[in-house]
mmCIF file of C-alpha atoms in Angstrom:
data_model
loop_
_atom_site.group_PDB
_atom_site.id
_atom_site.type_symbol
_atom_site.label_atom_id
_atom_site.label_comp_id
_atom_site.label_asym_id
_atom_site.label_seq_id
_atom_site.Cartn_x
_atom_site.Cartn_y
_atom_site.Cartn_z
ATOM 1 C CA MET H 836 0.000 0.000 0.000
ATOM 2 C CA HIS H 837 1.192 3.482 -0.867
ATOM 3 C CA GLY H 838 0.170 6.772 0.742
ATOM 4 C CA GLU H 839 1.245 10.373 0.280
ATOM 5 C CA TYR H 840 0.543 13.505 2.282
ATOM 6 C CA LYS H 841 1.973 16.991 1.877
ATOM 7 C CA VAL H 842 2.146 18.752 5.204
ATOM 8 C CA PRO H 843 0.456 22.176 4.846
ATOM 9 C CA GLY H 844 3.273 24.656 4.422
ATOM 10 C CA GLY H 845 5.757 21.785 4.603
ATOM 11 C CA LYS H 846 7.057 18.840 2.611
ATOM 12 C CA LEU H 847 5.796 15.618 1.057
ATOM 13 C CA ILE H 848 5.631 12.467 3.183
ATOM 14 C CA VAL H 849 5.484 9.104 1.390
ATOM 15 C CA VAL H 850 4.647 5.832 3.134
ATOM 16 C CA ASP H 851 4.781 2.305 1.740
ATOM 17 C CA LEU H 852 3.499 -0.550 3.876
ATOM 18 C CA ASP H 853 1.595 -3.805 4.086
ATOM 19 C CA ALA H 854 -1.177 -4.747 6.475
ATOM 20 C CA GLU H 855 -1.141 -8.351 7.684
ATOM 21 C CA ASP H 856 -3.305 -9.888 10.403
ATOM 22 C CA GLY H 857 -4.518 -6.457 11.433
ATOM 23 C CA VAL H 858 -1.089 -4.863 11.973
ATOM 24 C CA LEU H 859 1.340 -2.768 9.911
ATOM 25 C CA ARG H 860 4.265 -4.593 8.303
ATOM 26 C CA ARG H 861 7.284 -3.556 6.215
ATOM 27 C CA VAL H 862 6.698 0.141 6.824
ATOM 28 C CA ARG H 863 8.962 2.539 4.941
ATOM 29 C CA VAL H 864 8.691 6.306 5.345
ATOM 30 C CA ALA H 865 10.317 8.640 2.791
ATOM 31 C CA GLY H 866 9.918 12.144 1.389
ATOM 32 C CA ASP H 867 11.597 15.457 0.573
ATOM 33 C CA PHE H 868 11.619 16.597 4.199
ATOM 34 C CA PHE H 869 14.642 17.224 6.450
ATOM 35 C CA LEU H 870 15.378 15.113 9.506
ATOM 36 C CA GLU H 871 18.202 15.015 12.032
ATOM 37 C CA PRO H 872 19.822 12.729 13.076
ATOM 38 C CA ASP H 873 19.864 10.283 10.156
ATOM 39 C CA ASP H 874 18.898 7.302 12.303
ATOM 40 C CA ALA H 875 15.644 9.020 13.286
ATOM 41 C CA LEU H 876 14.141 7.705 10.052
ATOM 42 C CA GLU H 877 14.837 4.124 11.096
ATOM 43 C CA ALA H 878 13.293 4.875 14.493
ATOM 44 C CA ILE H 879 10.134 6.098 12.753
ATOM 45 C CA ASP H 880 9.869 2.917 10.673
ATOM 46 C CA ARG H 881 10.407 0.736 13.746
ATOM 47 C CA ALA H 882 7.776 2.654 15.720
ATOM 48 C CA LEU H 883 5.169 1.994 13.052
ATOM 49 C CA GLU H 884 6.091 -1.652 12.501
ATOM 50 C CA GLY H 885 3.512 -3.858 14.215
ATOM 51 C CA ALA H 886 1.123 -1.024 15.038
ATOM 52 C CA PRO H 887 -2.568 -2.023 14.895
ATOM 53 C CA ALA H 888 -3.874 -1.117 11.453
ATOM 54 C CA ASP H 889 -6.872 0.681 12.936
ATOM 55 C CA THR H 890 -4.721 3.142 14.951
ATOM 56 C CA ASP H 891 -5.686 6.711 14.099
ATOM 57 C CA ALA H 892 -3.197 9.376 12.993
ATOM 58 C CA SER H 893 -2.815 10.795 16.494
ATOM 59 C CA GLY H 894 -2.105 7.345 17.930
ATOM 60 C CA LEU H 895 0.511 6.661 15.259
ATOM 61 C CA ALA H 896 2.108 10.045 15.973
ATOM 62 C CA ALA H 897 2.303 9.173 19.666
ATOM 63 C CA ARG H 898 4.153 5.931 18.852
ATOM 64 C CA ILE H 899 6.644 7.854 16.739
ATOM 65 C CA ASP H 900 7.133 10.591 19.340
ATOM 66 C CA ALA H 901 7.965 7.974 21.965
ATOM 67 C CA ALA H 902 10.547 6.310 19.699
ATOM 68 C CA LEU H 903 12.444 9.320 18.327
ATOM 69 C CA PRO H 904 16.032 9.741 19.563
ATOM 70 C CA PRO H 905 16.571 12.637 22.012
ATOM 71 C CA GLY H 906 17.152 15.930 20.228
ATOM 72 C CA THR H 907 15.518 14.840 16.963
ATOM 73 C CA GLN H 908 14.759 17.787 14.656
ATOM 74 C CA LEU H 909 11.974 17.578 12.070
ATOM 75 C CA PHE H 910 11.879 20.126 9.241
ATOM 76 C CA GLY H 911 8.958 20.177 6.824
ATOM 77 C CA LEU H 912 7.197 17.237 8.440
ATOM 78 C CA THR H 913 5.354 16.355 11.618
ATOM 79 C CA THR H 914 4.740 13.044 13.326
ATOM 80 C CA GLU H 915 1.008 13.702 12.910
ATOM 81 C CA GLY H 916 1.619 14.146 9.183
ATOM 82 C CA ILE H 917 3.332 10.745 9.041
ATOM 83 C CA GLY H 918 0.285 9.261 10.741
ATOM 84 C CA VAL H 919 -1.971 10.881 8.132
ATOM 85 C CA ALA H 920 0.153 9.441 5.312
ATOM 86 C CA VAL H 921 -0.203 5.979 6.869
ATOM 87 C CA ARG H 922 -3.981 6.371 7.145
ATOM 88 C CA ARG H 923 -4.157 7.462 3.499
ATOM 89 C CA ALA H 924 -2.163 4.397 2.429
ATOM 90 C CA LEU H 925 -4.528 2.101 4.322
ATOM 91 C CA ALA H 926 -7.567 3.888 2.827
ATOM 92 C CA HIS H 927 -6.174 3.581 -0.727
ATOM 93 C CA ALA H 928 -6.397 7.360 -1.104
ATOM 94 C CA THR H 929 -5.647 8.926 -4.457
ATOM 95 C CA ASP H 930 -3.337 11.862 -5.216
ATOM 96 C CA TRP H 931 -3.932 15.125 -7.093
ATOM 97 C CA THR H 932 -1.820 13.916 -10.007
ATOM 98 C CA ASP H 933 -3.919 10.768 -10.429
ATOM 99 C CA TYR H 934 -6.622 12.830 -12.170
ATOM 100 C CA ALA H 935 -7.154 14.796 -15.374
ATOM 101 C CA TRP H 936 -8.318 18.093 -13.890
ATOM 102 C CA GLN H 937 -10.679 20.370 -15.774
ATOM 103 C CA LEU H 938 -11.000 24.158 -15.514
ATOM 104 C CA VAL H 939 -14.374 25.904 -15.758
ATOM 105 C CA HIS H 940 -14.112 29.699 -15.942
ATOM 106 C CA ASP H 941 -17.175 31.182 -17.589
ATOM 107 C CA GLY H 942 -18.548 34.697 -17.766
ATOM 108 C CA PRO H 943 -20.628 36.422 -15.065
ATOM 109 C CA GLN H 944 -23.593 34.434 -13.768
ATOM 110 C CA PRO H 945 -26.401 35.129 -11.257
ATOM 111 C CA PRO H 946 -25.737 34.202 -7.611
ATOM 112 C CA GLU H 947 -28.461 31.547 -7.513
ATOM 113 C CA LEU H 948 -26.974 29.850 -10.597
ATOM 114 C CA HIS H 949 -23.555 29.673 -8.936
ATOM 115 C CA MET H 950 -25.145 27.861 -5.977
ATOM 116 C CA ALA H 951 -26.815 25.404 -8.342
ATOM 117 C CA LEU H 952 -23.685 24.787 -10.419
ATOM 118 C CA ASP H 953 -21.765 23.790 -7.299
ATOM 119 C CA GLU H 954 -24.395 21.200 -6.455
ATOM 120 C CA VAL H 955 -24.758 19.825 -9.997
ATOM 121 C CA LEU H 956 -21.050 19.645 -10.902
ATOM 122 C CA THR H 957 -20.065 17.995 -7.632
ATOM 123 C CA ALA H 958 -22.825 15.414 -8.047
ATOM 124 C CA GLU H 959 -21.474 14.711 -11.543
ATOM 125 C CA VAL H 960 -17.980 14.147 -10.128
ATOM 126 C CA ALA H 961 -19.444 11.751 -7.534
ATOM 127 C CA ALA H 962 -21.212 9.839 -10.306
ATOM 128 C CA GLY H 963 -18.024 9.589 -12.349
ATOM 129 C CA ARG H 964 -19.474 11.535 -15.284
ATOM 130 C CA ARG H 965 -17.242 14.587 -14.799
ATOM 131 C CA PRO H 966 -13.509 14.812 -14.014
ATOM 132 C CA PRO H 967 -12.360 16.653 -10.904
ATOM 133 C CA THR H 968 -13.028 20.312 -11.562
ATOM 134 C CA LEU H 969 -11.646 23.711 -10.580
ATOM 135 C CA ARG H 970 -14.366 26.289 -11.232
ATOM 136 C CA VAL H 971 -13.545 29.989 -10.973
ATOM 137 C CA TRP H 972 -16.624 32.140 -10.461
ATOM 138 C CA GLU H 973 -17.502 35.455 -12.082
ATOM 139 C CA TRP H 974 -20.368 37.255 -10.376
ATOM 140 C CA GLY H 975 -23.228 38.755 -12.390
ATOM 141 C CA ALA H 976 -24.703 40.693 -9.440
ATOM 142 C CA PRO H 977 -23.856 41.692 -5.862
ATOM 143 C CA ALA H 978 -24.843 39.078 -3.322
ATOM 144 C CA VAL H 979 -24.794 37.871 0.233
ATOM 145 C CA VAL H 980 -24.261 34.122 0.439
ATOM 146 C CA ILE H 981 -25.177 32.599 3.783
ATOM 147 C CA GLY H 982 -24.146 29.195 5.080
ATOM 148 C CA SER H 983 -26.511 26.257 5.009
ATOM 149 C CA PHE H 984 -27.205 26.421 8.756
ATOM 150 C CA GLN H 985 -27.190 30.177 9.383
ATOM 151 C CA SER H 986 -30.248 32.134 10.479
ATOM 152 C CA LEU H 987 -31.326 34.495 7.702
ATOM 153 C CA ARG H 988 -32.590 37.232 10.007
ATOM 154 C CA ASN H 989 -29.574 36.994 12.301
ATOM 155 C CA GLU H 990 -27.087 37.385 9.461
ATOM 156 C CA VAL H 991 -28.693 39.779 6.976
ATOM 157 C CA ASP H 992 -30.339 43.195 7.232
ATOM 158 C CA ALA H 993 -33.023 42.618 4.626
ATOM 159 C CA GLY H 994 -33.799 46.322 4.241
ATOM 160 C CA ALA H 995 -30.189 47.249 3.611
ATOM 161 C CA ALA H 996 -29.754 44.375 1.158
ATOM 162 C CA GLU H 997 -32.802 45.555 -0.819
ATOM 163 C CA ARG H 998 -31.633 49.176 -0.707
ATOM 164 C CA HIS H 999 -28.265 48.224 -2.206
ATOM 165 C CA GLY H 1000 -29.748 45.800 -4.742
ATOM 166 C CA ILE H 1001 -28.092 42.783 -3.179
ATOM 167 C CA THR H 1002 -29.411 39.270 -3.768
ATOM 168 C CA VAL H 1003 -29.429 36.974 -0.738
ATOM 169 C CA VAL H 1004 -28.869 33.271 -1.430
ATOM 170 C CA ARG H 1005 -28.157 30.228 0.724
ATOM 171 C CA ARG H 1006 -25.485 27.705 -0.270
ATOM 172 C CA ILE H 1007 -25.420 23.959 0.434
ATOM 173 C CA SER H 1008 -22.263 24.093 2.597
ATOM 174 C CA GLY H 1009 -21.919 25.323 6.163
ATOM 175 C CA GLY H 1010 -19.830 28.223 7.396
ATOM 176 C CA GLY H 1011 -20.391 31.955 7.547
ATOM 177 C CA ALA H 1012 -21.831 34.680 5.348
ATOM 178 C CA MET H 1013 -19.989 36.035 2.300
ATOM 179 C CA PHE H 1014 -20.444 39.607 1.024
ATOM 180 C CA ILE H 1015 -19.948 39.788 -2.730
ATOM 181 C CA GLU H 1016 -19.639 42.618 -5.217
ATOM 182 C CA PRO H 1017 -18.564 41.773 -8.777
ATOM 183 C CA GLY H 1018 -14.888 42.515 -9.231
ATOM 184 C CA ASN H 1019 -14.168 42.724 -5.506
ATOM 185 C CA THR H 1020 -13.827 39.064 -4.566
ATOM 186 C CA ILE H 1021 -12.228 35.941 -6.005
ATOM 187 C CA THR H 1022 -14.321 32.801 -5.578
ATOM 188 C CA TYR H 1023 -13.506 29.294 -6.722
ATOM 189 C CA SER H 1024 -14.813 25.765 -6.201
ATOM 190 C CA LEU H 1025 -13.069 22.421 -6.194
ATOM 191 C CA SER H 1026 -15.322 19.448 -6.962
ATOM 192 C CA VAL H 1027 -13.182 16.418 -6.124
ATOM 193 C CA PRO H 1028 -13.652 12.653 -5.714
ATOM 194 C CA GLU H 1029 -13.955 11.557 -2.107
ATOM 195 C CA ALA H 1030 -10.949 9.286 -2.672
ATOM 196 C CA LEU H 1031 -8.701 12.360 -2.815
ATOM 197 C CA VAL H 1032 -9.330 13.106 0.876
ATOM 198 C CA LYS H 1033 -9.529 9.510 2.130
ATOM 199 C CA GLY H 1034 -7.635 9.040 5.366
ATOM 200 C CA LEU H 1035 -7.894 12.740 6.229
ATOM 201 C CA SER H 1036 -9.944 14.120 9.083
ATOM 202 C CA PHE H 1037 -12.519 16.779 8.247
ATOM 203 C CA THR H 1038 -10.123 19.431 9.548
ATOM 204 C CA ASP H 1039 -7.134 18.040 7.645
ATOM 205 C CA SER H 1040 -9.107 17.997 4.398
ATOM 206 C CA TYR H 1041 -9.482 21.780 4.547
ATOM 207 C CA ALA H 1042 -5.738 22.294 4.865
ATOM 208 C CA TYR H 1043 -5.032 19.684 2.184
ATOM 209 C CA LEU H 1044 -7.389 21.229 -0.382
ATOM 210 C CA ASP H 1045 -6.174 24.768 0.385
ATOM 211 C CA ASP H 1046 -2.462 23.978 0.070
ATOM 212 C CA TRP H 1047 -2.181 24.734 -3.658
ATOM 213 C CA VAL H 1048 -3.568 28.251 -3.266
ATOM 214 C CA LEU H 1049 -1.083 28.992 -0.461
ATOM 215 C CA GLY H 1050 1.640 28.151 -2.960
ATOM 216 C CA ALA H 1051 0.030 30.373 -5.592
ATOM 217 C CA LEU H 1052 -0.141 33.274 -3.147
ATOM 218 C CA GLY H 1053 3.478 32.666 -2.177
ATOM 219 C CA ASP H 1054 4.485 32.962 -5.827
ATOM 220 C CA MET H 1055 2.844 36.417 -5.795
ATOM 221 C CA GLY H 1056 4.830 37.485 -2.757
ATOM 222 C CA ILE H 1057 2.130 36.845 -0.138
ATOM 223 C CA LYS H 1058 3.087 34.755 2.863
ATOM 224 C CA ALA H 1059 -0.196 33.016 3.690
ATOM 225 C CA TRP H 1060 -1.100 30.137 5.940
ATOM 226 C CA TYR H 1061 -4.019 27.881 6.771
ATOM 227 C CA GLN H 1062 -5.806 28.902 9.957
ATOM 228 C CA PRO H 1063 -8.132 26.213 11.366
ATOM 229 C CA LEU H 1064 -10.866 25.476 10.751
ATOM 230 C CA ASN H 1065 -11.524 27.139 7.432
ATOM 231 C CA ASP H 1066 -9.571 30.365 6.965
ATOM 232 C CA ILE H 1067 -6.569 31.525 4.961
ATOM 233 C CA ALA H 1068 -4.647 34.297 6.709
ATOM 234 C CA THR H 1069 -1.675 36.615 6.253
ATOM 235 C CA GLU H 1070 0.018 39.164 8.475
ATOM 236 C CA ALA H 1071 -2.674 41.615 7.312
ATOM 237 C CA GLY H 1072 -5.395 39.336 8.702
ATOM 238 C CA LYS H 1073 -7.877 36.913 7.206
ATOM 239 C CA ILE H 1074 -8.046 37.034 3.421
ATOM 240 C CA ALA H 1075 -10.237 34.028 2.629
ATOM 241 C CA GLY H 1076 -12.750 31.587 4.048
ATOM 242 C CA ALA H 1077 -13.539 28.071 2.869
ATOM 243 C CA ALA H 1078 -16.555 25.803 3.198
ATOM 244 C CA GLN H 1079 -17.200 22.165 2.308
ATOM 245 C CA LYS H 1080 -20.059 19.822 1.488
ATOM 246 C CA ARG H 1081 -19.765 16.043 1.227
ATOM 247 C CA VAL H 1082 -21.893 14.660 -1.598
ATOM 248 C CA VAL H 1083 -23.163 11.092 -1.386
ATOM 249 C CA GLY H 1084 -24.015 8.882 -4.327
ATOM 250 C CA GLY H 1085 -21.723 7.066 -6.730
ATOM 251 C CA ASP H 1086 -18.199 7.021 -5.340
ATOM 252 C CA GLY H 1087 -18.820 10.195 -3.358
ATOM 253 C CA ALA H 1088 -17.361 13.670 -3.836
ATOM 254 C CA VAL H 1089 -16.378 16.761 -1.876
ATOM 255 C CA LEU H 1090 -17.278 20.334 -2.718
ATOM 256 C CA HIS H 1091 -14.656 22.755 -1.383
ATOM 257 C CA HIS H 1092 -15.230 26.411 -2.209
ATOM 258 C CA VAL H 1093 -13.315 29.514 -1.180
ATOM 259 C CA THR H 1094 -14.026 33.242 -1.308
ATOM 260 C CA MET H 1095 -11.043 35.591 -1.140
ATOM 261 C CA ALA H 1096 -11.237 39.303 -0.362
ATOM 262 C CA TYR H 1097 -9.720 41.336 -3.197
ATOM 263 C CA ASP H 1098 -11.184 44.812 -2.524
ATOM 264 C CA ILE H 1099 -14.365 44.964 -0.452
ATOM 265 C CA ASP H 1100 -16.458 47.962 0.630
ATOM 266 C CA ALA H 1101 -16.425 47.306 4.367
ATOM 267 C CA GLU H 1102 -18.881 50.104 5.147
ATOM 268 C CA LYS H 1103 -21.513 48.632 2.850
ATOM 269 C CA MET H 1104 -20.752 45.140 4.152
ATOM 270 C CA THR H 1105 -21.502 46.182 7.724
ATOM 271 C CA GLU H 1106 -24.776 47.763 6.621
ATOM 272 C CA VAL H 1107 -25.952 44.564 4.980
ATOM 273 C CA LEU H 1108 -24.473 41.947 7.322
ATOM 274 C CA ARG H 1109 -25.324 42.004 10.995
ATOM 275 C CA ILE H 1110 -21.719 41.853 12.133
ATOM 276 C CA GLY H 1111 -19.695 44.076 14.423
ATOM 277 C CA ARG H 1112 -16.163 45.394 14.515
ATOM 278 C CA GLU H 1113 -14.870 42.287 16.238
ATOM 279 C CA LYS H 1114 -15.629 40.260 13.107
ATOM 280 C CA LEU H 1115 -13.906 42.812 10.891
ATOM 281 C CA SER H 1116 -10.808 42.810 13.077
ATOM 282 C CA ASP H 1117 -9.526 39.576 11.476
ATOM 283 C CA LYS H 1118 -10.243 40.777 7.956
ATOM 284 C CA GLY H 1119 -7.498 43.365 7.752
ATOM 285 C CA THR H 1120 -9.344 46.446 9.032
ATOM 286 C CA THR H 1121 -10.374 47.982 12.336
ATOM 287 C CA SER H 1122 -12.949 50.383 10.948
ATOM 288 C CA ALA H 1123 -16.081 49.822 8.927
ATOM 289 C CA LYS H 1124 -15.253 53.039 7.044
ATOM 290 C CA LYS H 1125 -12.380 51.333 5.236
ATOM 291 C CA ARG H 1126 -12.110 48.848 2.409
ATOM 292 C CA VAL H 1127 -11.021 45.267 3.003
ATOM 293 C CA ASP H 1128 -8.458 44.954 0.226
ATOM 294 C CA PRO H 1129 -5.707 42.522 1.255
ATOM 295 C CA LEU H 1130 -5.180 40.882 -2.144
ATOM 296 C CA ARG H 1131 -5.223 44.122 -4.124
ATOM 297 C CA ARG H 1132 -2.957 45.858 -1.628
ATOM 298 C CA GLN H 1133 -0.551 42.981 -1.009
ATOM 299 C CA THR H 1134 -0.106 41.921 -4.626
ATOM 300 C CA GLY H 1135 -0.475 45.266 -6.392
ATOM 301 C CA LEU H 1136 -1.998 43.234 -9.229
ATOM 302 C CA PRO H 1137 -5.329 43.537 -11.050
ATOM 303 C CA ARG H 1138 -7.903 40.948 -9.996
ATOM 304 C CA ALA H 1139 -7.774 39.242 -13.410
ATOM 305 C CA THR H 1140 -4.009 38.824 -13.096
ATOM 306 C CA VAL H 1141 -4.322 37.303 -9.621
ATOM 307 C CA ILE H 1142 -6.826 34.779 -10.999
ATOM 308 C CA GLU H 1143 -4.617 34.041 -14.003
ATOM 309 C CA ARG H 1144 -1.643 33.342 -11.750
ATOM 310 C CA MET H 1145 -3.704 31.137 -9.424
ATOM 311 C CA ILE H 1146 -4.888 29.063 -12.375
ATOM 312 C CA GLY H 1147 -1.336 28.878 -13.711
ATOM 313 C CA SER H 1148 -0.039 27.642 -10.367
ATOM 314 C CA PHE H 1149 -2.666 24.902 -10.213
ATOM 315 C CA ARG H 1150 -1.904 23.863 -13.804
ATOM 316 C CA GLU H 1151 1.837 23.702 -13.122
ATOM 317 C CA ARG H 1152 1.305 21.505 -10.048
ATOM 318 C CA TYR H 1153 -1.353 19.078 -11.227
ATOM 319 C CA GLY H 1154 -2.218 19.711 -14.857
ATOM 320 C CA LEU H 1155 -5.421 21.503 -15.863
ATOM 321 C CA ALA H 1156 -7.312 21.298 -19.151
ATOM 322 C CA GLU H 1157 -9.714 23.950 -20.386
ATOM 323 C CA GLY H 1158 -13.295 22.779 -20.022
ATOM 324 C CA GLY H 1159 -16.814 23.956 -19.606
ATOM 325 C CA VAL H 1160 -20.264 23.170 -18.276
ATOM 326 C CA THR H 1161 -22.145 20.790 -20.567
ATOM 327 C CA ASP H 1162 -25.575 21.683 -21.946
ATOM 328 C CA ASP H 1163 -27.172 19.029 -19.745
ATOM 329 C CA GLU H 1164 -25.369 20.255 -16.622
ATOM 330 C CA MET H 1165 -26.382 23.847 -17.340
ATOM 331 C CA ALA H 1166 -30.020 22.907 -17.955
ATOM 332 C CA ARG H 1167 -30.152 21.071 -14.636
ATOM 333 C CA ALA H 1168 -28.412 23.928 -12.850
ATOM 334 C CA ARG H 1169 -30.809 26.521 -14.250
ATOM 335 C CA GLU H 1170 -33.774 24.445 -13.133
ATOM 336 C CA LEU H 1171 -32.254 24.005 -9.665
ATOM 337 C CA ALA H 1172 -31.538 27.739 -9.482
ATOM 338 C CA ARG H 1173 -35.182 28.440 -10.269
ATOM 339 C CA THR H 1174 -36.840 25.840 -8.055
ATOM 340 C CA LYS H 1175 -34.444 25.759 -5.088
ATOM 341 C CA PHE H 1176 -31.924 28.548 -4.812
ATOM 342 C CA SER H 1177 -34.310 31.339 -5.816
ATOM 343 C CA SER H 1178 -37.056 30.091 -3.493
ATOM 344 C CA ALA H 1179 -37.965 31.711 -0.197
ATOM 345 C CA GLN H 1180 -38.457 28.210 1.207
ATOM 346 C CA TRP H 1181 -34.768 27.396 0.761
ATOM 347 C CA THR H 1182 -33.304 30.827 1.513
ATOM 348 C CA ALA H 1183 -35.318 31.155 4.739
ATOM 349 C CA ARG H 1184 -35.179 27.495 5.733
ATOM 350 C CA VAL H 1185 -33.446 28.710 8.908
ATOM 351 C CA PRO H 1186 -35.473 31.926 9.419
#
């Protein structure tokens, strides 16, 4: 069995092993990490040899910690990361490069259609009718997107939203509200087979699926990191939030979507969203009279260029073919947008 795991912000860990009679056998750990002293690697292999195959990542890490020579230094890896790589090997997890990724980047579309496309495309990936997909959104109208379990009245000032011409929609994933104005945010979705995140905890899957964009930001001169559970942060504060939805059916799939702040009108945002200064404090501003503009300010690049470089980074890492939404997928999404995501019943399902 073979498993791989790239530690967020660190290096690749590779594990090869067998499982016999319920225990790990012939375990070999490798990777492009740094480790001192040299014999620490042998200690890691010995610690994992004979471990019960149902031991979780934390339990495997504890075995390794107890076996490491005094003064061992780990660079680019963690013992927990080794445990995750073992769990992925046992779960027969796949890797990013095992797939032919497809890019969908169409013109501006209504907020309710974006919600529907996420649901339809991820279901198609689960059914095996669509390859894993990176979809970059373009917004056709300003919007507030609330999480699946949020209270509509607690999150949104309906009067202010109507006054500013802002559409309120509810997505299928959890998490918090997103304030959107066309041209001021960067939003993308990953629709991936469940096998890609096999062996990862729910928390680890966020970091794993966000890792490529941290690299893309780094290439643009932004030092960014994953901040549990679902944020991407820099020294200027939070710049992005992620949300996920697990889709059942077929072989299963995961929807992972992220909205990044490029240049947001914070004053308008606080009129429409029922949030206070304490929630703005981690978004790069201390006053609602300012704009939240971490990506514009930190990169000095136009939004289109930031998107182009993000796509280029993904393509360089994993390969990415130009694609599009099929006629059938679009027809189903339009119907879902009309019957579900435009309906008061869905939007106010948590009043």
